[in-house]
XYZ file of C-alpha atoms in Angstrom:
722
model
C -49.351 -41.033 4.749
C -47.009 -41.674 7.858
C -45.652 -45.094 8.311
C -47.054 -46.591 11.402
C -43.799 -46.454 13.317
C -43.740 -42.886 13.003
C -47.072 -42.726 14.719
C -46.326 -44.388 17.406
C -43.552 -42.378 18.212
C -45.459 -38.707 17.569
C -48.840 -39.761 18.605
C -50.028 -36.351 19.232
C -49.507 -32.764 18.152
C -47.772 -32.054 20.828
C -45.111 -34.087 20.644
C -44.676 -33.416 16.824
C -43.911 -29.576 18.369
C -41.379 -30.742 21.402
C -39.237 -32.440 18.464
C -38.966 -30.216 15.931
C -37.736 -27.633 18.711
C -35.294 -30.078 19.737
C -34.113 -30.984 16.730
C -33.806 -27.532 15.651
C -29.804 -25.826 14.393
C -29.983 -23.390 16.876
C -32.300 -23.791 20.136
C -33.774 -21.357 22.055
C -31.132 -21.527 25.048
C -28.400 -22.184 22.375
C -28.833 -19.568 19.507
C -25.910 -19.395 16.501
C -24.183 -16.415 16.517
C -26.612 -13.931 14.266
C -29.659 -14.493 16.096
C -27.871 -14.063 19.453
C -26.928 -10.765 18.321
C -30.135 -9.705 16.543
C -32.849 -9.373 18.925
C -36.431 -9.289 17.216
C -35.053 -10.574 14.175
C -38.403 -11.841 12.551
C -38.520 -15.764 12.175
C -37.271 -17.302 8.601
C -40.034 -17.727 6.008
C -37.808 -18.778 3.299
C -36.049 -17.740 0.396
C -37.626 -17.397 -3.406
C -37.504 -20.703 -6.193
C -34.667 -18.572 -7.693
C -32.751 -18.426 -4.991
C -32.844 -21.899 -4.342
C -32.141 -23.091 -7.775
C -28.908 -21.040 -7.617
C -27.857 -21.870 -4.616
C -28.054 -25.676 -5.709
C -26.297 -25.156 -8.863
C -23.247 -23.039 -6.779
C -23.350 -26.475 -4.789
C -23.009 -28.698 -6.890
C -19.769 -27.037 -7.906
C -18.196 -26.761 -4.242
C -19.683 -29.951 -2.396
C -17.522 -32.547 -1.592
C -16.428 -36.634 -3.237
C -16.468 -39.069 -1.493
C -15.003 -42.516 -2.620
C -17.604 -45.310 -4.227
C -17.861 -46.875 -0.796
C -17.959 -43.841 0.954
C -21.102 -42.178 -0.971
C -24.429 -42.133 0.282
C -26.354 -40.127 -2.485
C -25.350 -39.752 -5.702
C -25.035 -35.658 -7.355
C -26.280 -35.341 -11.121
C -23.336 -33.459 -13.123
C -25.906 -31.235 -14.722
C -26.901 -28.511 -13.520
C -30.508 -27.027 -13.158
C -31.950 -24.423 -15.694
C -32.811 -21.457 -14.214
C -33.480 -18.621 -14.694
C -32.000 -15.535 -16.052
C -29.485 -14.273 -13.443
C -30.454 -11.929 -11.204
C -28.446 -8.618 -10.982
C -29.948 -7.819 -7.443
C -27.008 -8.182 -4.674
C -29.690 -9.469 -2.241
C -30.151 -12.547 -4.169
C -26.966 -13.553 -4.892
C -25.384 -13.338 -1.467
C -28.661 -15.140 -0.399
C -27.814 -17.960 -3.059
C -24.228 -18.212 -1.644
C -24.535 -17.975 1.892
C -27.433 -21.129 1.251
C -25.139 -22.995 -0.891
C -22.306 -22.271 1.834
C -24.470 -23.497 5.064
C -25.302 -26.685 3.449
C -21.420 -27.422 2.509
C -20.798 -26.880 6.003
C -23.419 -29.354 7.412
C -23.546 -32.115 4.417
C -22.619 -34.833 6.105
C -25.362 -34.398 8.550
C -27.860 -33.164 5.834
C -27.364 -36.644 3.806
C -27.443 -38.747 6.970
C -30.784 -37.114 7.708
C -32.066 -38.155 4.250
C -31.494 -41.806 4.411
C -32.221 -42.195 8.253
C -35.452 -40.480 7.739
C -35.594 -42.920 4.363
C -36.471 -40.595 1.955
C -34.341 -41.354 -0.617
C -34.468 -45.567 -0.155
C -38.012 -45.116 -0.949
C -38.352 -42.415 -3.046
C -36.872 -41.902 -6.816
C -35.745 -38.556 -7.487
C -33.428 -37.761 -10.163
C -29.773 -37.467 -9.507
C -29.482 -34.221 -10.463
C -32.069 -32.744 -7.690
C -30.125 -34.632 -4.999
C -28.508 -31.013 -4.833
C -31.197 -28.632 -4.477
C -32.404 -31.539 -1.422
C -29.949 -30.883 0.282
C -30.053 -26.754 0.032
C -33.415 -26.743 0.508
C -33.594 -29.640 3.679
C -30.970 -27.058 5.168
C -33.818 -24.545 4.848
C -36.088 -26.326 6.043
C -34.366 -27.394 9.195
C -33.604 -23.817 10.112
C -36.798 -22.286 9.761
C -37.765 -25.520 12.343
C -39.034 -27.163 9.647
C -42.266 -24.633 9.516
C -43.825 -24.558 6.120
C -42.142 -21.318 4.156
C -44.238 -18.080 2.946
C -45.179 -17.472 -0.775
C -45.061 -14.452 -2.181
C -47.876 -13.464 -5.161
C -45.480 -11.770 -6.830
C -43.353 -15.245 -6.980
C -42.832 -17.115 -10.337
C -42.853 -20.827 -8.841
C -40.758 -23.362 -10.151
C -41.634 -27.052 -10.899
C -38.556 -28.840 -9.301
C -38.679 -26.298 -6.541
C -42.597 -27.322 -5.646
C -41.726 -30.870 -6.599
C -38.493 -30.846 -3.711
C -41.201 -28.399 -1.305
C -43.865 -30.789 -1.438
C -41.170 -34.347 -0.022
C -39.946 -32.605 2.377
C -42.720 -31.506 3.964
C -44.568 -34.744 3.961
C -41.694 -36.488 5.265
C -40.794 -33.491 7.835
C -41.196 -35.500 11.230
C -38.993 -37.897 10.121
C -36.378 -35.743 9.071
C -36.999 -33.544 12.718
C -36.754 -37.409 14.446
C -33.289 -37.716 12.502
C -32.018 -34.540 13.603
C -32.266 -35.193 17.047
C -30.700 -38.299 16.888
C -27.813 -36.956 15.173
C -27.066 -34.322 18.057
C -27.968 -36.476 20.376
C -24.688 -39.526 18.928
C -22.758 -36.041 19.259
C -23.538 -35.152 22.807
C -24.377 -31.172 21.352
C -26.654 -29.034 22.113
C -27.353 -28.202 18.536
C -25.862 -29.247 15.453
C -24.545 -25.741 14.979
C -21.623 -27.248 17.942
C -21.127 -30.001 15.596
C -18.423 -28.099 13.336
C -14.868 -26.969 13.594
C -13.543 -24.754 16.036
C -12.010 -22.391 13.704
C -15.293 -22.184 11.743
C -17.694 -21.508 14.764
C -14.995 -18.811 16.041
C -14.676 -18.096 12.112
C -19.066 -17.304 12.178
C -18.912 -16.065 15.825
C -16.706 -12.749 13.910
C -18.905 -12.288 11.577
C -21.743 -11.614 13.286
C -19.954 -8.473 15.294
C -17.176 -7.360 13.209
C -17.894 -3.996 12.583
C -18.715 -2.277 9.439
C -16.336 0.021 7.038
C -17.125 2.188 5.158
C -14.601 5.259 2.510
C -15.889 8.856 2.101
C -16.720 9.414 -1.864
C -14.587 12.962 -1.547
C -15.349 13.266 -5.282
C -19.237 13.566 -4.953
C -18.716 15.054 -1.050
C -17.032 16.400 1.636
C -16.769 14.136 5.470
C -17.566 17.864 7.446
C -21.409 17.351 4.656
C -21.179 12.865 5.774
C -20.826 13.500 9.249
C -23.857 16.861 9.232
C -26.277 14.397 7.088
C -25.614 11.340 9.199
C -26.826 13.416 12.676
C -29.567 14.456 10.760
C -30.751 10.670 10.283
C -29.671 10.335 14.179
C -26.080 9.192 14.198
C -23.904 10.743 16.368
C -20.140 10.177 16.161
C -17.845 8.210 19.156
C -14.181 6.615 19.092
C -15.142 3.671 19.245
C -18.487 1.762 18.444
C -17.727 -1.567 20.032
C -20.417 -2.791 22.914
C -22.979 -0.091 21.677
C -26.563 -0.557 20.035
C -27.485 3.141 19.238
C -27.048 4.265 16.048
C -23.426 5.855 16.584
C -20.293 5.972 13.964
C -16.307 6.334 14.789
C -13.425 7.410 12.582
C -10.729 5.443 11.577
C -7.693 5.352 13.006
C -5.726 4.372 10.343
C -7.260 6.284 7.259
C -8.950 9.374 7.269
C -11.323 8.663 4.934
C -13.401 5.783 6.586
C -16.227 5.168 8.894
C -16.915 2.626 11.479
C -20.453 1.125 11.873
C -22.079 -1.087 14.360
C -22.886 -4.161 12.427
C -26.662 -4.244 13.401
C -27.266 -0.941 11.405
C -26.347 -2.320 7.610
C -30.199 -3.076 6.967
C -30.619 0.978 7.491
C -27.885 2.262 6.515
C -28.103 1.058 2.822
C -31.706 2.544 2.899
C -29.877 6.424 3.526
C -29.197 8.121 0.475
C -25.350 8.638 1.173
C -24.851 4.985 0.132
C -27.961 4.626 -2.463
C -25.577 7.483 -4.065
C -21.766 6.193 -3.961
C -21.053 8.573 -1.728
C -20.402 5.865 1.032
C -19.486 2.753 -0.063
C -19.098 -0.398 2.015
C -16.198 -2.113 1.888
C -13.540 -4.406 4.060
C -10.836 -2.270 5.360
C -7.881 -4.327 4.718
C -8.517 -2.886 0.681
C -8.494 0.834 2.170
C -5.459 -0.442 3.723
C -3.587 -1.172 1.094
C -4.617 2.116 -0.930
C -4.052 4.430 1.632
C -0.474 2.713 1.640
C 0.042 3.693 -2.425
C -1.166 7.680 -1.821
C 1.593 7.709 0.618
C 4.263 7.021 -2.161
C 2.876 8.909 -5.055
C 4.058 12.341 -6.088
C 1.629 14.757 -8.234
C 1.952 13.188 -11.543
C 2.856 9.711 -10.917
C 0.511 6.699 -12.384
C -0.464 3.504 -10.455
C -0.695 -0.118 -11.906
C -3.767 -2.306 -10.255
C -3.198 -6.178 -10.249
C -5.769 -8.138 -8.908
C -8.259 -5.468 -7.799
C -11.074 -7.782 -6.986
C -13.988 -5.229 -6.103
C -13.810 -2.351 -8.651
C -14.579 -0.534 -5.520
C -11.161 -0.844 -4.196
C -9.856 0.873 -7.582
C -13.011 3.461 -7.137
C -11.663 4.709 -4.057
C -7.499 4.739 -5.322
C -9.287 6.932 -7.970
C -11.115 9.534 -5.544
C -7.679 9.445 -3.505
C -5.678 10.732 -6.483
C -8.580 13.308 -7.408
C -6.250 15.739 -7.121
C -3.341 15.013 -8.800
C -2.666 14.010 -12.592
C -2.073 10.469 -12.064
C -3.508 7.932 -13.618
C -4.777 4.280 -12.686
C -4.124 1.200 -14.707
C -6.631 -1.650 -13.965
C -5.522 -4.599 -15.744
C -6.852 -8.071 -15.546
C -10.566 -7.842 -17.020
C -10.902 -10.133 -19.577
C -14.353 -9.333 -20.785
C -14.811 -6.470 -23.118
C -18.500 -6.808 -22.479
C -18.034 -5.578 -19.194
C -16.782 -2.294 -20.132
C -19.822 0.018 -20.253
C -21.498 -1.051 -17.282
C -17.587 -0.029 -15.679
C -17.496 3.120 -17.112
C -21.259 4.004 -16.102
C -20.817 2.577 -12.306
C -17.064 5.029 -12.445
C -19.314 7.994 -13.758
C -21.719 7.493 -10.887
C -18.647 6.934 -8.482
C -17.088 10.475 -10.375
C -14.438 8.682 -11.298
C -12.433 9.634 -13.770
C -8.582 9.150 -14.514
C -9.208 5.460 -14.828
C -8.054 3.508 -17.661
C -8.635 -0.607 -18.073
C -6.413 -3.164 -19.620
C -7.568 -6.345 -21.090
C -4.440 -8.284 -20.769
C -3.645 -10.617 -17.685
C -0.763 -9.152 -15.461
C 1.807 -11.370 -16.516
C 1.271 -11.209 -20.196
C 1.893 -7.298 -19.753
C 5.798 -6.315 -20.890
C 7.959 -4.672 -18.255
C 8.745 -1.722 -20.654
C 4.985 -1.641 -22.387
C 5.052 2.408 -23.220
C 1.497 2.904 -21.912
C 2.972 2.260 -18.307
C 5.954 4.395 -18.386
C 4.417 7.212 -15.988
C 3.616 4.143 -14.153
C 5.636 4.857 -9.995
C 3.702 2.222 -7.818
C 2.175 -1.579 -8.479
C -0.412 -2.388 -6.102
C -0.614 -6.045 -6.162
C -3.589 -7.576 -4.389
C -2.922 -11.488 -5.229
C -5.288 -14.514 -5.143
C -4.883 -15.913 -1.775
C -6.276 -18.124 0.567
C -8.749 -15.443 2.616
C -8.529 -17.319 5.861
C -7.919 -13.840 7.720
C -11.371 -12.863 6.686
C -14.407 -13.709 8.938
C -17.416 -13.609 6.260
C -16.592 -16.078 3.597
C -19.363 -14.855 1.301
C -18.282 -11.350 1.746
C -14.717 -12.324 0.479
C -15.815 -14.134 -2.684
C -18.371 -11.576 -3.997
C -16.327 -8.792 -3.757
C -12.649 -9.695 -4.218
C -12.220 -13.393 -5.628
C -14.200 -15.163 -8.236
C -13.060 -18.575 -7.150
C -15.960 -20.442 -5.259
C -14.077 -23.154 -4.165
C -12.260 -21.845 -1.543
C -15.818 -21.801 0.045
C -14.793 -25.752 0.747
C -11.733 -25.031 2.391
C -13.343 -21.917 4.523
C -16.272 -24.417 5.652
C -13.602 -26.532 6.532
C -11.399 -23.914 8.872
C -8.244 -24.396 6.762
C -6.706 -24.965 3.119
C -5.062 -27.817 1.977
C -1.211 -27.930 2.030
C -1.504 -28.603 -1.364
C -3.710 -25.576 -2.392
C -1.331 -23.850 -0.237
C 1.511 -24.312 -1.946
C 0.081 -23.168 -5.396
C -1.462 -19.838 -4.023
C 1.550 -18.780 -3.198
C 3.794 -20.098 -6.249
C 0.849 -17.847 -8.200
C 1.365 -14.679 -5.607
C 5.498 -15.389 -6.671
C 5.419 -15.117 -10.222
C 3.146 -12.097 -9.933
C 5.426 -10.175 -7.328
C 8.622 -10.782 -9.602
C 7.238 -10.202 -12.401
C 5.666 -6.211 -10.281
C 9.748 -5.612 -9.808
C 11.068 -5.855 -13.475
C 8.799 -3.200 -14.177
C 12.104 -0.275 -14.474
C 10.618 3.434 -14.393
C 8.187 1.883 -11.535
C 9.713 2.499 -8.101
C 7.357 0.565 -4.952
C 5.182 -2.069 -5.067
C 2.567 -2.693 -2.332
C 1.749 -6.225 -1.711
C -2.171 -6.643 0.393
C -3.255 -9.923 1.217
C -6.030 -11.255 3.002
C -4.171 -14.734 4.583
C -3.142 -15.475 7.709
C -0.719 -17.839 6.530
C 3.082 -17.278 6.383
C 3.713 -19.159 3.403
C 1.438 -17.049 1.042
C 2.612 -13.402 2.838
C 6.415 -13.550 4.192
C 7.872 -16.057 2.773
C 7.144 -14.978 -0.930
C 8.103 -11.032 0.146
C 11.334 -12.720 0.993
C 12.058 -15.095 -1.560
C 11.459 -12.367 -4.417
C 13.799 -10.162 -2.395
C 16.151 -12.532 -2.079
C 16.120 -13.736 -5.987
C 15.517 -10.766 -7.577
C 16.797 -10.173 -11.218
C 19.987 -7.819 -9.789
C 21.258 -7.713 -13.851
C 18.109 -5.068 -14.880
C 19.671 -1.933 -14.515
C 17.974 -0.188 -11.893
C 18.724 0.205 -8.608
C 17.101 -3.242 -6.348
C 14.113 -3.444 -4.334
C 14.546 -3.374 -0.627
C 11.561 -4.015 2.234
C 10.598 -1.058 3.593
C 8.557 0.250 7.102
C 4.761 1.167 6.735
C 4.005 4.259 5.737
C 0.811 3.586 7.517
C 0.274 4.639 11.218
C 0.626 1.981 14.408
C -1.947 3.649 16.677
C -1.280 0.715 19.383
C 1.607 -1.198 21.126
C 0.281 -4.809 19.394
C 0.902 -2.854 15.815
C 4.087 -1.882 16.250
C 5.189 -5.251 17.813
C 4.189 -6.922 15.036
C 5.521 -4.671 12.649
C 9.058 -4.791 14.022
C 9.938 -7.101 10.736
C 9.064 -4.109 8.787
C 5.742 -6.069 7.909
C 2.323 -4.202 8.925
C 0.281 -7.066 9.819
C -3.687 -7.234 11.731
C -4.809 -10.631 13.177
C -8.038 -11.326 12.859
C -9.730 -10.255 15.648
C -13.793 -9.145 16.580
C -12.869 -5.837 15.387
C -10.992 -5.892 12.052
C -10.434 -9.461 9.363
C -6.399 -10.019 9.480
C -4.633 -8.257 6.633
C -1.014 -8.170 5.570
C 0.795 -5.735 3.716
C 4.280 -5.025 2.800
C 5.875 -1.821 1.102
C 8.642 -2.748 -1.511
C 10.859 0.458 -2.539
C 13.930 0.437 -4.691
C 17.280 1.516 -3.006
C 17.883 5.075 -3.955
C 20.397 5.800 -6.290
C 24.097 6.647 -4.252
C 24.491 9.315 -7.360
C 20.816 11.129 -6.581
C 21.988 11.470 -2.974
C 21.789 14.911 -1.790
C 23.635 16.695 1.143
C 22.583 18.473 3.807
C 24.477 21.284 1.724
C 23.129 20.502 -1.586
C 19.266 21.382 0.690
C 20.554 24.253 2.054
C 21.809 25.639 -0.859
C 18.625 24.501 -3.050
C 16.801 26.782 -0.059
C 19.181 29.622 -0.305
C 18.633 29.926 -3.904
C 15.040 30.113 -3.301
C 15.469 32.426 -1.035
C 14.412 30.827 2.342
C 17.669 31.572 3.948
C 17.306 34.859 3.371
C 20.436 35.881 6.246
C 22.065 32.910 6.772
C 25.241 32.789 5.485
C 26.831 28.840 4.451
C 30.097 27.727 4.760
C 32.451 26.171 2.412
C 31.217 23.140 1.486
C 33.961 19.978 2.137
C 36.286 18.302 -0.393
C 34.097 15.055 -0.348
C 31.209 16.759 -1.134
C 32.802 18.694 -3.672
C 34.592 15.103 -5.348
C 30.645 13.532 -5.335
C 29.449 16.722 -6.929
C 31.891 16.674 -9.778
C 30.925 13.018 -9.864
C 27.480 13.605 -10.045
C 27.694 15.840 -13.027
C 30.378 13.977 -14.975
C 28.247 11.135 -14.732
C 25.061 13.161 -15.515
C 25.991 14.978 -18.919
C 26.814 13.060 -22.073
C 29.823 13.988 -24.166
C 28.961 17.201 -26.317
C 31.030 18.684 -28.876
C 30.941 21.606 -26.578
C 32.778 19.539 -23.675
C 35.307 18.154 -25.704
C 36.033 21.589 -26.458
C 35.948 22.433 -22.887
C 38.545 18.684 -22.013
C 41.115 20.448 -24.394
C 41.162 23.785 -23.061
C 41.818 22.218 -19.861
C 44.199 19.923 -21.529
C 46.264 23.101 -22.036
C 46.164 25.135 -19.252
C 47.985 21.846 -17.346
C 50.471 21.493 -19.595
C 50.955 25.841 -18.871
C 50.681 25.408 -15.257
C 53.128 22.532 -15.679
C 56.108 24.694 -17.013
C 55.123 28.044 -14.716
C 55.389 25.307 -11.667
C 59.246 24.146 -13.191
C 60.561 27.813 -13.909
C 59.152 29.104 -10.261
C 61.442 25.994 -8.587
C 64.318 27.560 -10.582
C 63.877 30.321 -10.213
C 63.796 29.609 -5.748
C 67.126 26.711 -6.394
C 69.409 29.841 -7.817
C 67.958 32.820 -5.711
C 67.789 35.162 -8.416
C 65.859 38.543 -7.202
C 63.099 38.727 -9.878
C 61.578 42.489 -10.590
C 58.120 43.135 -8.305
C 55.740 44.155 -10.990
C 52.563 45.882 -9.464
C 49.245 44.262 -9.942
C 46.755 44.415 -12.383
C 43.064 43.929 -12.388
C 43.560 41.086 -15.364
C 46.133 39.156 -13.739
C 47.807 39.439 -10.110
C 48.773 37.005 -7.403
C 48.259 36.540 -3.491
C 50.896 37.960 -1.283
C 52.113 36.347 1.942
C 53.339 39.228 4.066
C 55.741 38.869 6.809
C 57.151 40.022 10.172
C 59.825 41.826 10.960
C 61.644 40.053 13.115
C 62.132 36.255 12.488
C 60.741 34.174 14.956
C 60.045 29.783 15.356
C 56.256 29.942 14.492
C 55.360 26.974 13.912
C 52.194 28.994 12.422
C 54.237 30.566 10.344
C 54.875 29.473 6.644
C 58.433 27.693 5.932
C 59.940 30.059 3.137
C 58.957 32.455 5.579
C 61.916 31.462 7.956
C 64.344 31.199 5.537
C 64.651 34.297 4.830
C 65.141 38.050 6.392
C 65.048 40.201 3.245
C 61.413 42.126 4.451
C 59.965 42.732 1.232
C 57.263 40.234 -0.412
C 57.751 38.363 -2.751
C 55.197 37.584 -5.222
C 55.421 35.307 -8.131
C 56.174 37.366 -11.345
C 53.269 38.239 -13.935
C 54.775 36.891 -17.100
C 54.289 33.372 -15.552
C 50.679 33.551 -15.399
C 49.351 34.005 -18.519
C 46.534 36.282 -18.863
C 43.006 35.140 -19.399
C 41.053 36.846 -23.041
C 38.264 37.711 -22.412
C 36.148 35.002 -25.311
C 38.041 32.566 -22.683
C 36.298 33.343 -19.437
C 34.215 30.823 -18.092
C 31.106 31.830 -16.610
C 30.329 30.937 -13.433
C 27.902 30.765 -10.421
C 28.006 33.289 -8.023
C 28.869 31.858 -4.516
C 30.616 32.936 -1.112
C 33.008 31.832 0.693
C 33.659 32.964 4.217
C 36.636 32.554 6.033
C 37.304 31.700 9.807
C 38.797 34.753 12.147
C 42.363 35.128 11.612
C 43.901 34.944 14.825
C 47.394 33.489 16.324
C 47.478 31.549 19.545
C 47.661 33.290 22.573
C 51.543 31.730 23.623
C 53.223 33.560 20.652
C 56.354 35.284 21.214
C 55.767 39.027 22.036
C 57.489 40.178 18.715
C 55.097 38.470 16.427
C 52.208 39.696 18.407
C 52.842 43.285 18.651
C 53.057 43.535 15.033
C 49.606 41.383 14.235
C 46.302 44.045 15.176
C 44.226 43.504 17.566
C 41.127 43.347 15.436
C 39.598 39.936 13.789
C 39.136 40.379 9.928
C 36.466 38.017 8.078
C 37.603 37.347 4.948
C 34.474 37.335 1.506
C 35.350 36.627 -1.567
C 31.342 36.982 -3.770
C 31.088 36.326 -7.502
C 30.354 38.960 -9.264
C 27.008 39.718 -10.555
C 28.400 39.233 -14.438
C 28.489 35.744 -13.173
C 32.086 35.325 -15.045
C 35.798 34.755 -13.304
C 37.415 37.567 -11.647
C 40.855 38.504 -11.415
C 42.164 37.881 -8.227
C 42.950 40.945 -5.955
C 44.775 42.134 -3.065
C 42.714 42.917 -0.249
C 45.047 45.760 1.709
C 44.287 46.201 5.045
C 42.030 50.024 5.539
C 41.522 49.644 2.583
C 37.309 49.945 1.800
C 35.045 46.904 -0.022
C 34.064 47.178 -3.178
C 30.964 47.952 -4.881
C 30.620 43.861 -5.570
C 30.396 43.023 -1.938
C 27.594 41.698 -0.683
C 24.954 44.459 0.771
C 23.833 42.302 3.528
C 25.133 43.985 6.741
C 28.057 42.186 9.080
C 27.318 39.318 10.669
C 29.978 36.881 12.748
C 29.969 33.875 11.259
C 28.417 30.555 12.644
C 31.834 28.229 13.741
C 29.938 24.978 12.417
C 29.058 26.611 8.694
């Protein structure tokens, strides 16, 4: 029975209906974002009893605790008895959404219970207080209308008891809500929320849906054809379009974008039921595509804090044509293994291996991870860049306590410091894996403390005692599709700010610096291409002395000392000694000006000759010893100074071709010299024999035909820049 004061205030049904409409959370003149963007949405009819119980237990764990002098309602410590946890994702999502909404309005709901005299006038056990709060929120959302029951629903006694209590006080509750709204001078209590929370809900109501194509089961062309048969048209943008359309994402070629109001329709088509299209936030697709851009064919991947198993599946799909393996760490319970294997089998993923150790407990030199080249790190973060916190908690995070931060529109400094420290520890541990060549770090946070600060600190204090090249910050490997993205990525970080199109995202790519000993010059690349026959007919010039020194130092570093090398070193030492003695004898010969008999050069050993002009001339290009002698004969070193190399000591060499520039003297040379120089140009080639052994030097005479071991390709003028 209603109180006397209630009968005076609301004497007839019309006044009660007007008060109910005025006190609703979102009146028709100023609806909530979800109602504004959902035209034709049927009136709320309530939830099943099990949803209320699950929502009450969630709220019990995340509610705001007040000081003793500010406590209005006492909450128990024991959770409500509930049915076995349902695996229905829709029911779980409804439970979290109901608990999160009750948390946002906790103060107002508690004030309504006190102002309507429910708690002072009734005796309710403390453990039912959480259930009253979540059911009161839903009651005013339904504009204090009765809930519709389902015949298949199993009733729960506690839910029935609370519902009867609220129905008996619905007039007083409506009046208390109206007074609260008037007190805050708000058209609806929705506007009492912080501005950041209101903007977040507005983005969530308009944010497009992102779904990636499972190319293990279907090709993109087949997806387009199937969607066209269902009435979906391909467009360039899905913004402000209410029709059945979709678009292809610019950053990820296998990601499709749908308008938000089509979700219920899309969930009922076979493409989603058969795991051919999978809904997931775009930030996770950006992360796996960044990893894919850094991989070779046989590189393995280590994934840390994956959150949603769909992220692991997407990574597996992108590497389906490789021999790569994907290691996933942090699966605490082995009881989940059969369910996970069943899920991956349905999605066609075969290269996934689950590790039950936490990431920080895995040794960097673990033998199972010896082929891991890229580490994908998705650390736990505040997630303040996402617009739908419930989806974020369900898919990417297990800590329901973050819902408290979302309800206030920010994270406390203490919690932010704890999260940043955990992220730093994981990133520095990832950088200790000596075989890894890259680390991809991705968060959904907008706080620099969790993003740039963590990466810069890890790079600054990385362990330089490890005998591997240090990490450096690399530019994004994703395409930058707008001037804004280019501007946000000037410091080599990839950022996406929260907007009506996407959630916030931060992505950083760390790669090891290139080992100087492994640096490949342009000539080396050309030489490799020529060896493969890719530069047919193009002549390569002689490599510079600096490149030769680099190549020699690289070979000496790579080769380990063996018995063969020791023998070669001994032979080199003997050769140097012989050459030293020979040079000394040659110096004495020149000093005493002793004429040495000229011997005919043989194929085993011969000396190089210098042709001297008949008349002396002061030409700077002529060698000095040619100026000091007028003897017309050609001098050459005696062959007995050079010891012939026995056949058993010949060294196998790789054939090489050297192209020298044409022999030309300046036009200002004296006429006497110029008359003796032939007018035609000579191009001297030295080509290694086909046998691969070091050839004996031979004299190239003018007018002599080239030997058979010279190259058979037609004569070409060499390029002067080679």
